[in-house]
Every structure is written in structure tokens, then in C-alpha cells.
GROMACS .gro file of C-alpha atoms in nm:
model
  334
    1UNK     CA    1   1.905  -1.873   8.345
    2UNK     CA    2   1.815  -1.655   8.645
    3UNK     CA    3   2.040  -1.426   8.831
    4UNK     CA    4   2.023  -1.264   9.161
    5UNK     CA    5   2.244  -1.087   9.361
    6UNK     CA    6   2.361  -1.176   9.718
    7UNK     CA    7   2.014  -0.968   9.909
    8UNK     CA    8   1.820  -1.155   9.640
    9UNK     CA    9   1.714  -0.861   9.369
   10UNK     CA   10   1.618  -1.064   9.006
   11UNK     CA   11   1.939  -0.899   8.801
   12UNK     CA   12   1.783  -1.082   8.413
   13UNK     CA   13   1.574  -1.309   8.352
   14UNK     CA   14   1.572  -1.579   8.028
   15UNK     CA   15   1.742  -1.758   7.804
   16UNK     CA   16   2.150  -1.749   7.825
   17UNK     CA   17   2.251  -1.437   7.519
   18UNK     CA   18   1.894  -1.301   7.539
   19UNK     CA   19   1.947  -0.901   7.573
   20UNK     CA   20   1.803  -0.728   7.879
   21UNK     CA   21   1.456  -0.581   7.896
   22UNK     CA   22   1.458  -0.221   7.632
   23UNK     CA   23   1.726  -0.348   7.436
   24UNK     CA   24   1.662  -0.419   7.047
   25UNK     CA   25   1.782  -0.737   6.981
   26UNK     CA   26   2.029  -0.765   6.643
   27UNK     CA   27   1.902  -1.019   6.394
   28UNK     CA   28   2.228  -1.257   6.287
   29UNK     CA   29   2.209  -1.460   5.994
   30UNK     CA   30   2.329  -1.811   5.979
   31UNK     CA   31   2.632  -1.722   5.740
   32UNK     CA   32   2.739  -1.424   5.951
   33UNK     CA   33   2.645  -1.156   5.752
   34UNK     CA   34   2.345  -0.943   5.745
   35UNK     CA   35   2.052  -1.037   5.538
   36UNK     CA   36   1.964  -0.685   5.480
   37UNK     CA   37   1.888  -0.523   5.087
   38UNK     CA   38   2.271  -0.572   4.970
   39UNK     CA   39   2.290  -0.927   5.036
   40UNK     CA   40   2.029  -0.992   4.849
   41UNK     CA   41   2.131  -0.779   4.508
   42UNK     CA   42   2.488  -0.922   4.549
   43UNK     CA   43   2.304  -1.288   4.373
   44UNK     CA   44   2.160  -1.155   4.093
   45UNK     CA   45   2.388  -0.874   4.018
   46UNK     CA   46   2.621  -1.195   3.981
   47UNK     CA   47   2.376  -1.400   3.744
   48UNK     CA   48   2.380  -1.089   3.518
   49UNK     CA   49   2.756  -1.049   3.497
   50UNK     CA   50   2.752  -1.403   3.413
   51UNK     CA   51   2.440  -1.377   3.171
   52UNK     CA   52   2.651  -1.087   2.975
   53UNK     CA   53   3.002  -1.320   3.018
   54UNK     CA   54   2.819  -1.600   2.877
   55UNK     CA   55   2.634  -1.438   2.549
   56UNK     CA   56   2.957  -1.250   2.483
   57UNK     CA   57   3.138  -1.579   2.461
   58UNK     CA   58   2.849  -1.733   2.228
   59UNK     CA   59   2.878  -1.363   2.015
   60UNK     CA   60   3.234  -1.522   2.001
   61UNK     CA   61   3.195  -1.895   1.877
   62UNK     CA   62   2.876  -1.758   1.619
   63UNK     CA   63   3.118  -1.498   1.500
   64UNK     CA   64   3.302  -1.681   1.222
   65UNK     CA   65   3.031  -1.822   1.111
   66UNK     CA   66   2.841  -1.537   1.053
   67UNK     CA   67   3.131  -1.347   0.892
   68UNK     CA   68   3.094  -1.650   0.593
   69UNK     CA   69   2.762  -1.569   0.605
   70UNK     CA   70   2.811  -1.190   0.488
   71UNK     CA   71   3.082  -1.281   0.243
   72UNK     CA   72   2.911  -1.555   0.045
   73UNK     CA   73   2.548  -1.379   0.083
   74UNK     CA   74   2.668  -1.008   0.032
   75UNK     CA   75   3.010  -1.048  -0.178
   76UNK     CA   76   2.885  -1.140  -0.463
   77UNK     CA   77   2.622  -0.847  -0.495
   78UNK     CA   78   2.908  -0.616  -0.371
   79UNK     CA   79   3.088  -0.725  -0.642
   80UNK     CA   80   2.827  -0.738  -0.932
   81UNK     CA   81   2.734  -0.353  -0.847
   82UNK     CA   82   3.103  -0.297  -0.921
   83UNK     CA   83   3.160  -0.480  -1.216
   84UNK     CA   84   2.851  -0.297  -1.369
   85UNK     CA   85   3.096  -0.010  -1.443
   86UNK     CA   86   3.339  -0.201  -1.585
   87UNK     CA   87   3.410  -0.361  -1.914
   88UNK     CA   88   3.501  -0.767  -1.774
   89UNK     CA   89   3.569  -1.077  -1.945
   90UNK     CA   90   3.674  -1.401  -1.790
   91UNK     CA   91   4.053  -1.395  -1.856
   92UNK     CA   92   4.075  -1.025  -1.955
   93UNK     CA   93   4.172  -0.743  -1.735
   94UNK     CA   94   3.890  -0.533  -1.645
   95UNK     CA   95   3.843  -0.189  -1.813
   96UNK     CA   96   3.674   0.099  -1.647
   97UNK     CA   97   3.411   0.243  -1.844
   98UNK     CA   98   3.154   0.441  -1.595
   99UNK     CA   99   2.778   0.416  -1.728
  100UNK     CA  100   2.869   0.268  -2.033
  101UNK     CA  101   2.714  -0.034  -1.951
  102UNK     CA  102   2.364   0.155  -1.811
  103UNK     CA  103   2.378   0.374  -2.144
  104UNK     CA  104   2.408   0.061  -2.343
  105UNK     CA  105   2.103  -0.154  -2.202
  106UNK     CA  106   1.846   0.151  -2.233
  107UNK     CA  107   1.944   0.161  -2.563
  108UNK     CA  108   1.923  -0.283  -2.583
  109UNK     CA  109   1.587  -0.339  -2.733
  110UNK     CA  110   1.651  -0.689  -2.603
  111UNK     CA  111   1.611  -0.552  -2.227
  112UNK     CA  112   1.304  -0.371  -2.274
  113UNK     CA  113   1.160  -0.712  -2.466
  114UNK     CA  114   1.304  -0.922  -2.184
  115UNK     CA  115   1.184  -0.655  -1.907
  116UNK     CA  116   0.832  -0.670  -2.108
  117UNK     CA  117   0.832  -1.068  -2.095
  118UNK     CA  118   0.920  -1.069  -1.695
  119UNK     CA  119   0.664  -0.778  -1.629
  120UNK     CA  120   0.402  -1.001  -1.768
  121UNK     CA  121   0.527  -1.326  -1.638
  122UNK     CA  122   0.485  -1.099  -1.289
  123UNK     CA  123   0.138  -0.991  -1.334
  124UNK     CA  124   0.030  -1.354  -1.475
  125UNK     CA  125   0.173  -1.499  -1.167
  126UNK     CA  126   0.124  -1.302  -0.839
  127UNK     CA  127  -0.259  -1.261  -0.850
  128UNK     CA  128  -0.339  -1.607  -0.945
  129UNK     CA  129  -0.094  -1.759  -0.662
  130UNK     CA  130  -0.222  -1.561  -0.448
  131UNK     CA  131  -0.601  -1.614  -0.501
  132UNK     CA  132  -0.511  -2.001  -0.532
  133UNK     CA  133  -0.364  -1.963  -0.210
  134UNK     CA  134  -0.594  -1.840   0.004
  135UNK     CA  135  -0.882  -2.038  -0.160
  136UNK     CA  136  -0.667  -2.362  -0.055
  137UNK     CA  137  -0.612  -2.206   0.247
  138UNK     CA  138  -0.950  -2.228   0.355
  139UNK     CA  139  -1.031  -2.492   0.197
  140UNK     CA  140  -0.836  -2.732   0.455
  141UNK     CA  141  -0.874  -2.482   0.715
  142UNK     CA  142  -1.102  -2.653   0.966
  143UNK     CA  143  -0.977  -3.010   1.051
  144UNK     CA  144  -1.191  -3.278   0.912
  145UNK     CA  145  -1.091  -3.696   0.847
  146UNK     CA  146  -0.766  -3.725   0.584
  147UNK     CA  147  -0.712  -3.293   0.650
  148UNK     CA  148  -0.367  -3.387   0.718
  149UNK     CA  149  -0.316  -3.578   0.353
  150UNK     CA  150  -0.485  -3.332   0.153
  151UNK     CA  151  -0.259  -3.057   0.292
  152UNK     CA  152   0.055  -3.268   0.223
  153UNK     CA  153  -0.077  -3.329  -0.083
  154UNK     CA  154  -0.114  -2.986  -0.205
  155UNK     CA  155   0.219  -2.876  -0.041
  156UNK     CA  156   0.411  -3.137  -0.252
  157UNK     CA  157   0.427  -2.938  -0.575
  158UNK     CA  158   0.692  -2.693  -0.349
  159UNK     CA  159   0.945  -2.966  -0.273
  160UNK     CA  160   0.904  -3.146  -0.605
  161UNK     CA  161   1.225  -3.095  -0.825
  162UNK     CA  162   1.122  -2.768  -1.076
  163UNK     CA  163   1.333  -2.919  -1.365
  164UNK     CA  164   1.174  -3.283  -1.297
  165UNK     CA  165   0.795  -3.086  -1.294
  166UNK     CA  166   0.917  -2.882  -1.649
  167UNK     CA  167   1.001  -3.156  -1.837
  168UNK     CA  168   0.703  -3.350  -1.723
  169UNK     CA  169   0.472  -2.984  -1.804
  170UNK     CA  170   0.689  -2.998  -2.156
  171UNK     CA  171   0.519  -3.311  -2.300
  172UNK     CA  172   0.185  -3.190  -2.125
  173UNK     CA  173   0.168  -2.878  -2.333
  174UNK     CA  174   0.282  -3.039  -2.651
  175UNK     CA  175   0.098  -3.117  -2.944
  176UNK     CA  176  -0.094  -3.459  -2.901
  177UNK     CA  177  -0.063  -3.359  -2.543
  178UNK     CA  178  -0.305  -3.416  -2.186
  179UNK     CA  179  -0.351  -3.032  -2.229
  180UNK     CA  180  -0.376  -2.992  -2.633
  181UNK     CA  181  -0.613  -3.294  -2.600
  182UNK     CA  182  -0.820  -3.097  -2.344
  183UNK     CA  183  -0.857  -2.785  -2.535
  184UNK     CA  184  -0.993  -3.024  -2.852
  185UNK     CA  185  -1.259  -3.121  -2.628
  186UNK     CA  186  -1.422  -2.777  -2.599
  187UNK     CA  187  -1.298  -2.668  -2.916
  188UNK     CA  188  -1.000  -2.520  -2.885
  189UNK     CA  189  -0.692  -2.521  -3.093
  190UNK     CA  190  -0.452  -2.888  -3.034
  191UNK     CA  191  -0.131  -2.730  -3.115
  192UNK     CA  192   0.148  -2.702  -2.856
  193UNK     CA  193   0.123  -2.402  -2.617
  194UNK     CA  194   0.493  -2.401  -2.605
  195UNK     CA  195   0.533  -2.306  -2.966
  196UNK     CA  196   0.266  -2.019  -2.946
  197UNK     CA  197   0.419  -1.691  -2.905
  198UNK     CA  198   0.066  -1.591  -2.746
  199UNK     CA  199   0.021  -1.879  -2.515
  200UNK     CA  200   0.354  -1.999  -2.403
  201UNK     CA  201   0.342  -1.710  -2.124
  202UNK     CA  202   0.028  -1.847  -1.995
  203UNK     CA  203   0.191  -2.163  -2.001
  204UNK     CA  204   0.473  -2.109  -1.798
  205UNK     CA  205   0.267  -1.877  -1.556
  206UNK     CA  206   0.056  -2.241  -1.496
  207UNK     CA  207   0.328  -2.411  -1.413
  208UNK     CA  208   0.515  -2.188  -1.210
  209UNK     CA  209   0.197  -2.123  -1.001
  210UNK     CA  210   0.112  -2.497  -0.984
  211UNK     CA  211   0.457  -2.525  -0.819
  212UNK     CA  212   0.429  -2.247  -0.540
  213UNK     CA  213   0.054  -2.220  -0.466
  214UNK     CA  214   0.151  -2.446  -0.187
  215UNK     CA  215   0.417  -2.244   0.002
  216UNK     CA  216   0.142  -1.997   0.049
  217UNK     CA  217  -0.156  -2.210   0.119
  218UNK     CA  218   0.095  -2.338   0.412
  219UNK     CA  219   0.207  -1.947   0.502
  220UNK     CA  220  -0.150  -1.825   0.505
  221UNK     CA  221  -0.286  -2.155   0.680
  222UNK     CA  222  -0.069  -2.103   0.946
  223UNK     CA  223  -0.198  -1.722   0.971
  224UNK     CA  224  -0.547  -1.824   0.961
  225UNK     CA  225  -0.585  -2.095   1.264
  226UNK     CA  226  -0.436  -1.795   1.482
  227UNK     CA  227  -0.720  -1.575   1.436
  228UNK     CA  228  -1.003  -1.543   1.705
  229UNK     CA  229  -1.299  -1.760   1.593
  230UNK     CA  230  -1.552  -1.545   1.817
  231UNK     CA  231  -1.610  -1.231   1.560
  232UNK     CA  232  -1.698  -1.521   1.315
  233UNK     CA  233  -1.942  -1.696   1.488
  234UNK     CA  234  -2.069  -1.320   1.619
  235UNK     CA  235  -2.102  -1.217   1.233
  236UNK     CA  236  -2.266  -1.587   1.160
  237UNK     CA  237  -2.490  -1.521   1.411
  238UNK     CA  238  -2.559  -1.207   1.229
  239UNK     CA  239  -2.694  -1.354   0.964
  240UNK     CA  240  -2.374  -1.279   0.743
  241UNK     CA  241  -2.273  -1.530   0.471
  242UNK     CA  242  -1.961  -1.694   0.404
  243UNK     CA  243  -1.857  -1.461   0.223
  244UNK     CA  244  -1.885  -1.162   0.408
  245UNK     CA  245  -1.744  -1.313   0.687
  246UNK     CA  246  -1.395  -1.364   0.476
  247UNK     CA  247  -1.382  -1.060   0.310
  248UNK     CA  248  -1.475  -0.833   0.620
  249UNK     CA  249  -1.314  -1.068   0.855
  250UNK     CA  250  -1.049  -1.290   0.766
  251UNK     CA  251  -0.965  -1.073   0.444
  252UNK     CA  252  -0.831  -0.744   0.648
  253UNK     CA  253  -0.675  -0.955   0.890
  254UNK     CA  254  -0.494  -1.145   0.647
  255UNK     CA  255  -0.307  -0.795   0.499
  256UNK     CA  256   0.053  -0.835   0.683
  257UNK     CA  257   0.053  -1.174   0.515
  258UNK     CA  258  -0.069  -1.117   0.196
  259UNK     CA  259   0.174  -0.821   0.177
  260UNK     CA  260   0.472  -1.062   0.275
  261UNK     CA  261   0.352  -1.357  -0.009
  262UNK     CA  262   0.313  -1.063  -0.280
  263UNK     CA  263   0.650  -0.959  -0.242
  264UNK     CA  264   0.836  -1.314  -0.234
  265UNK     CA  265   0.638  -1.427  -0.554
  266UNK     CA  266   0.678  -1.111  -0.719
  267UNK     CA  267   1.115  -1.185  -0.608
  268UNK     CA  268   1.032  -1.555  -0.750
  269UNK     CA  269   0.823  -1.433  -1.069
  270UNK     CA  270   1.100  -1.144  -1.162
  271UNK     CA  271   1.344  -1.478  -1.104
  272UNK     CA  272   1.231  -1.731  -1.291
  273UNK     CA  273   1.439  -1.926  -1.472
  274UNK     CA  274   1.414  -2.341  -1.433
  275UNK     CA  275   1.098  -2.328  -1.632
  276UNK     CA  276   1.239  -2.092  -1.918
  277UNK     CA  277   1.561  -2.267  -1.978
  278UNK     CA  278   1.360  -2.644  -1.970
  279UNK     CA  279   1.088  -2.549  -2.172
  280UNK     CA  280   1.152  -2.304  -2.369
  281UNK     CA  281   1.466  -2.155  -2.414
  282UNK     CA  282   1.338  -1.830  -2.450
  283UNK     CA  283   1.153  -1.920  -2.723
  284UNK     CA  284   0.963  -1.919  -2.956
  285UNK     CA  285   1.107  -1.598  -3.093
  286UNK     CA  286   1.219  -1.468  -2.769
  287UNK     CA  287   0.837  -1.451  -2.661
  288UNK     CA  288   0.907  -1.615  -2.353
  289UNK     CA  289   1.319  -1.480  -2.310
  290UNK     CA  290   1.265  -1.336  -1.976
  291UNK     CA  291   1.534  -1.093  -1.800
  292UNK     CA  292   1.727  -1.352  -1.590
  293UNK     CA  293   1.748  -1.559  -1.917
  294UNK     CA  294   1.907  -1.251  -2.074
  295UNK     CA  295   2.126  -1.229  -1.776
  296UNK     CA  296   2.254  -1.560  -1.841
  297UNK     CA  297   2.325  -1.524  -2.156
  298UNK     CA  298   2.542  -1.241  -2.126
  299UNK     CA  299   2.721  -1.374  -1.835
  300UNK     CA  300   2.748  -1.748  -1.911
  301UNK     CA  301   2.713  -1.806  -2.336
  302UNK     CA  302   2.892  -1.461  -2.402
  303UNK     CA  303   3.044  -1.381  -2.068
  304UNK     CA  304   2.998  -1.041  -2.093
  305UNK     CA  305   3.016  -1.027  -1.743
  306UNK     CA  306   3.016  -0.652  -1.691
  307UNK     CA  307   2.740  -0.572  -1.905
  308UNK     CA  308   2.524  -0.910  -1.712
  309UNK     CA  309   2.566  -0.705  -1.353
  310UNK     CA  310   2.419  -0.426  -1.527
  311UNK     CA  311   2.170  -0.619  -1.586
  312UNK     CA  312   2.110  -0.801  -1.240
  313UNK     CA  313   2.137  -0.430  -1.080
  314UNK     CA  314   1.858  -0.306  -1.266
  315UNK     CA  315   1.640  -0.653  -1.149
  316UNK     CA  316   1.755  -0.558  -0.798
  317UNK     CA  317   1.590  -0.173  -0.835
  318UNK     CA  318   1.288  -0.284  -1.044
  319UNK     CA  319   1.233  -0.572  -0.806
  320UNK     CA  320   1.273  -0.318  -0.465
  321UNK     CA  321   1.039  -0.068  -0.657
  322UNK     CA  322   0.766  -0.293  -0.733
  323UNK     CA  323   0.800  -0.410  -0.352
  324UNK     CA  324   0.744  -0.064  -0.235
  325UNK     CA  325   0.481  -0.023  -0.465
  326UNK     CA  326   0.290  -0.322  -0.322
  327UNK     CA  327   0.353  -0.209   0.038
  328UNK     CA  328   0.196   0.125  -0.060
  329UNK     CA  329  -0.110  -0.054  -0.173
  330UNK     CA  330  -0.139  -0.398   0.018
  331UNK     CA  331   0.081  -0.310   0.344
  332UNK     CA  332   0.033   0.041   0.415
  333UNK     CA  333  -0.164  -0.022   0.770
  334UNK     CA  334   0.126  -0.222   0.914
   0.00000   0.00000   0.00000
């Protein structure tokens, strides 16, 4: 609107609110409130108070849950480092007796035989697995028709029941056997493997890889389809074999990995157990009486329980020093 006064000077022209000519008009939002940099912070400042209100509430709910997590997964360990250095039968009170128990297994010749059986079990076990592993691993690889079968296939041993596979492996290694019938073929001896105090090692090392070859075929397989394909098809290019393209180009990538399998079948290896008590018994003349065996006899056929957490303490520091010692060799770049 237009308005004049009474000798007809223009006083403003425009729209009715519109400021005069020179003045800075004043931006209004449609709230009321300015739009300016705190009305914009005052949102998400709000989303974060709620972001940190709502994880400390799910802290809450997770809490007891994870509380029974720590007590069933680290009581028990607690507790066997403190029997150790105590004299405890079920039923009888529990004497204090210090490093009685520690002095007493370094002088067991029963450990070191037992320590002796597992260190061999270890080194029988871990390499092979390994190797198996990765040589499955690459085997199903690249995707080709019935890929998916073959790797369920070869995965299968892992989920099959270890007991179930040991007593099936116990007739296979006995005399008149699959296997004993095999090694007549090329000329080797037909008696039982099992009742060899040279061979039943070997024979439980079989089995035990035959049962977790596929864990790391899967673990390593997984590893494998996330690595670039371009510095393989460069080297192929090259002229390099297949070879040389695994062990200069898969191989070092495959360290972190190979570092993580060594150490949980090395845990498994220094742990095993199933196979022992099923087809063995420790036998034949303790040539296959591993340390967890020993454990379990002094815990569960003599309970001598403080002198079996001496036991599972020093499986705990052999098993953390042979993990060290394979990160020093295998893992040492990451």
C-alpha cells in the first residue's frame, strides 16, 4: 500500500510490514525463533543425550547377563589357581600347603611322560591341520558346479559327534581293520595301531586332524575370497606359476590367519581328550596318557583335586608360552 501525505509527497511505498528504504529487514522463522547456529545444535545435541540415555539403559539390561558370564567362564579358573596350593578332597576340609603341590609334579615322572605324550600329540597335529587346511582351502576356492557340496562335505567332520567319529576310528585301526587291511596291501604290518606304543600317537593325531581340518579350511576360505585378485593375475601375467603365486602372494597374506589357526589347534591339541579316553585309555602303557587324561585322573578317579589344578595351571602357562612362541615366529608383522 501507498501513502502520501495531504500536499501529495510518496511517504513508503510496498507491501503492508515491508521496512522502509535502508533498513535491514529481520529474517523470522515460522516457529518464532531464530534459525541462527544454536537452533540448529539444540537437535542433535538432543539425539546424543538420548544416544548416551539409551546405551546406558542397554549397559543396564546386558549387565546381569554378563556378570554370569564372568562367574561361570572365570570362577572356575579363579578357583583352580587357588586350590593348586592347597591339599583338597571332595568331603575333606582343605589344607594349606604352599608349593607343595608344584614341588610334587616336577618331581611326578608321570607329568613329564604325560607332558612328553601332549608335546608330541602337538607337533603331530598343528602342522598337518594346518597344511590340510590351506590345501582344501584352495582347493574349493574358486566357485565351480557342486563347490557348495564339496565344501559342506569337508566341513562335516567339525560338527560330527568326536565320541561317535572315535569309536567308529576304533574298529578302523584294529586288527582285521579298513586301515590294518590297507597297510597289508603295501606291505606293512596288519596289527592294530591302537595297541602299538609307536603308532597309536600317529593314530590319534589322524583322527583328531580328520575332525578339525575343516574348521580351518572354512576360517582360511573365508580369508582367501577377500584378497585382491589383481596382483594374481599381474604375477600370472608374469609368467609366475601356481606356485609362486601362493607362496609369494596368498602365503604372506595369509599370516594373521595362520597365526590365529596355530594357536586354537595348538589350545585343542594340548586339550585333547574325547579321542584318548574312547580309544585308548591312555594306553597301551601310558604311550598315549596325555596331560588332560592325567588331569582327570587325579581330579575325577582319585579326586585329588588340589594336586589336578596344579596340573591344569601348568597346561594354562605351557599352553600361553607356546602361543607366544608362535606369535614370535608366525605373527610377529601384525
Amino acid at each position: 500500500m501507498t501513502a502520501t501525505t495531504p500536499s501529495g509527497d510518496v511517504l513508503g511505498t510496498g507491501v503492508q510490514g515491508s521496512p522502509p528504504d535502508g533498513a535491514t529487514p529481520v529474517a523470522r522463522s515460522t516457529s518464532g525463533g531464530s534459525s541462527g547456529p544454536s537452533g540448529s545444535k539444540a537437535p542433535s545435541t538432543f539425539r546424543r543425550t538420548m544416544a548416551r540415555r539409551e546405551a546406558r539403559i542397554g549397559l543396564l539390561f546386558a549387565l546381569p547377563a554378563f556378570l554370569l558370564f564372568l562367574a561361570f567362564r572365570f570362577g572356575p579358573a579363579i578357583a583352580g589357581v587357588g586350590l593348586s596350593f592347597f591339599d583338597y578332597t571332595i568331603g575333606d576340609t582343605a589344607t594349606w600347603t604352599g608349593l607343595d603341590n608344584f614341588e610334587r609334579m616336577v618331581n611326578d615322572p608321570i607329568f613329564w611322560s604325560a607332558m612328553r605324550v601332549t608335546l608330541i600329540l602337538s607337533v603331530l597335529i598343528v602342522p598337518l591341520s594346518l597344511a590340510i587346511s590351506t590345501f582344501m582351502a584352495l582347493l574349493v576356492r574358486r566357485s565351480f558346479r557342486g563347490s557348495g557340496f564339496y565344501r559342506s562335505v569337508f566341513f562335516l567332520p567339525v560338527v560330527t559327534s568326536l565320541v561317535l567319529a572315535a569309536t567308529v576310528f576304533t574298529w578302523v585301526f584294529s586288527t582285521g581293520g579298513p586301515w590294518s587291511q590297507l597297510m597289508g596291501l603295501i606291505g606293512l604290518s596288519t596289527d592294530s595301531w591302537l595297541g602299538s606304543t609307536t603308532l597309536v600317537l600317529p593314530a590319534l593325531a589322524l583322527v583328531s586332524i580328520w575332525s578339525r581340518f575343516g574348521y580351518g579350511m572354512l576360517i582360511l576360505l573365508a580369508r582367501m575370497q577377500d584378497l585382491p585378485r589383481e596382483l594374481e593375475e599381474a604375477a600370472a601375467l608374469d609368467g609366475a606359476n601356481a606356485w609362486h603365486r601362493f607362496w609369494h602372494i596368498i602365503m604372506p597374506q595369509l599370516k594373521p590367519t595362520l597365526f590365529f589357526l596355530a594357536v586354537i589347534e595348538t589350545t585343542a591339541s594340548f586339550q585333547i581328550f574325547d579321542l584318548v579316553y574312547t580309544m585308548t585309555g591312555g594306553g597301551p602303557a601310558r604311550a598315549s596318557y596325555s596331560l588332560v587324561y592325567q588331569i582327570y585322573d587325579q581330579g575325577f578317579k582319585y579326586f585329588d583335586l588340589g594336586y589336578a589344578s596344579t596340573l591344569g595351571v601348568a597346561l594354562f602357562i605351557i599352553t600361553i608360552v607356546v602361543a607366544l612362541v608362535q606369535r614370535r615366529l608366525i605373527g610377529r608383522d601384525k
